[in-house]
Amino acid sequence: MGQRTAPAPQSAHAPQPAPAPQAEPASEAGLEEHFERTIAAEARVEPRDWMPDGYRKTMIRQIAQHAHSEIIGMQPEGNWITRAPSLRRKAILLAKVQDEAGHGLYLYSAAETLGADRADLTEKLITGRQKYSSIFNYPTLSYTDVGVIGWLVDGAAICNQVPLCRSSYGPYARAMIRICKEESFHQRQGYELLMTMMRGTAAQQAMVQDSVDRWWWPSLMMFGPPDADSPNTAQSMAWKVKRHTNDELRQRFVDMTVPQADALGVSLPDPELRWNTGRGHYDFGAIDWDEFKRVISGGGPCNAQRVARRRSAHEAGAWVREAAAAHARKTTTPYPERIGATGGAPRD
Ligand SMILES: [Fe+2]
Ligand SMILES: [Fe+2]
């Protein structure tokens, strides 16, 4: 797997110089100790560094699921591109969906730095062997869903992802910095769309409320199962892959979103939602974890459609990948080898 080199810990934002000369750790134990010291020093683990197999597997799984979520996440909003209500809204939505494609590509590249093969990851997605965020298995029934996805789904993604800018794996942490800037823009465009609708007719206001009612609980599920049912959290926190638990992030999202809902003039569909002075946080009602488990394991309203569309797009794109690979071979192979040893006379 990884090379058996152990560079000195580096600061998060320092350029990446050649490893400082030092004695090569003599054993696996020495390499592991160096890895632990790197984590403890808040330095980054880089692709060339030795890392435990468990860390590598965890990072590949997390980054792949994140990449798949970005790519599958293009579908619910892509559904409204041809029906956006104005040229301006269509241009915004197109740009937003393209951003998500870009996020997916960064993340597949980050997974490749760990030795994962992108074709293999795609295969795992389209055969249902790797998961993506449960949220994208819900349908977008009206145009206001575009605004609510920007506000709540990108908002929840920001809560999840800002701490990942300090994730211990360098390529992932650096990808997150740019992705978070774009997610923040997505959230604001969603909120602006909803503000515009809320200044409109009673029918438009009702559409916004209907979207909020449908997306609120699935948004809370985006943070994953409660801490008590999240067996991998402790190890991910120890490796500083994860900085906060699922429940901490969910609470942060609720605390951030309630005042935004008030400013917007919508209600959140939870009668138990109220400020708790003692805790300094909002209390909220019980999440339907049976629904979460059903949706994440394939039983949501759109799981089959999302994966089928991804599979057919992948298959329909085979000729593009073949052409790109042929072009790459042509431009990287020296000309005499290209025409073959007994090839004809050069044509140019
Ligand atoms: Fe994204
Ligand atoms: Fe986004």
Coordinates of N, CA and C in Angstrom, one line a residue, residues 3 5-10 15-22 24 34 46 48-49:
Q3 N 4.0 4.0 0.7 CA 5.4 3.8 0.7 C 5.9 3.9 2.1
T5 N 8.0 5.5 3.8 CA 8.7 6.7 4.1 C 8.0 7.4 5.2
A6 N 8.7 8.1 6.0 CA 8.0 8.8 7.2 C 8.5 10.2 7.3
P7 N 7.9 11.1 6.5 CA 8.4 12.5 6.6 C 8.0 13.2 7.9
A8 N 8.7 14.3 8.2 CA 8.4 15.0 9.4 C 7.0 15.6 9.3
P9 N 6.3 15.7 10.5 CA 5.0 16.4 10.5 C 5.1 17.8 9.9
Q10 N 4.1 18.2 9.1 CA 4.2 19.6 8.5 C 2.9 20.3 9.0
P15 N 3.8 25.0 2.4 CA 4.1 24.3 1.2 C 4.7 22.9 1.5
Q16 N 4.7 22.0 0.5 CA 5.0 20.6 0.8 C 6.5 20.4 0.4
P17 N 7.5 20.7 1.3 CA 8.9 20.4 0.9 C 9.2 18.9 0.9
A18 N 10.4 18.6 0.4 CA 10.8 17.3 0.5 C 10.9 16.9 2.0
P19 N 10.7 15.6 2.3 CA 10.8 15.2 3.8 C 12.1 15.6 4.4
A20 N 12.1 16.0 5.6 CA 13.3 16.3 6.3 C 14.1 15.0 6.5
P21 N 15.4 15.1 6.3 CA 16.2 13.9 6.4 C 16.1 13.4 7.9
Q22 N 15.8 12.2 8.0 CA 15.8 11.6 9.4 C 16.0 10.1 9.3
E24 N 15.3 6.4 9.1 CA 14.1 5.6 8.6 C 13.7 4.8 9.8
H34 N 5.2 7.2 14.1 CA 5.3 8.4 13.4 C 4.0 8.9 12.9
E46 N -0.1 12.8 4.2 CA -0.1 13.0 2.8 C 0.0 11.7 2.1
R48 N 2.0 10.1 0.2 CA 3.3 9.3 0.2 C 3.6 8.8 1.6
D49 N 2.9 9.2 2.6 CA 3.2 8.8 3.9 C 2.7 7.4 4.2

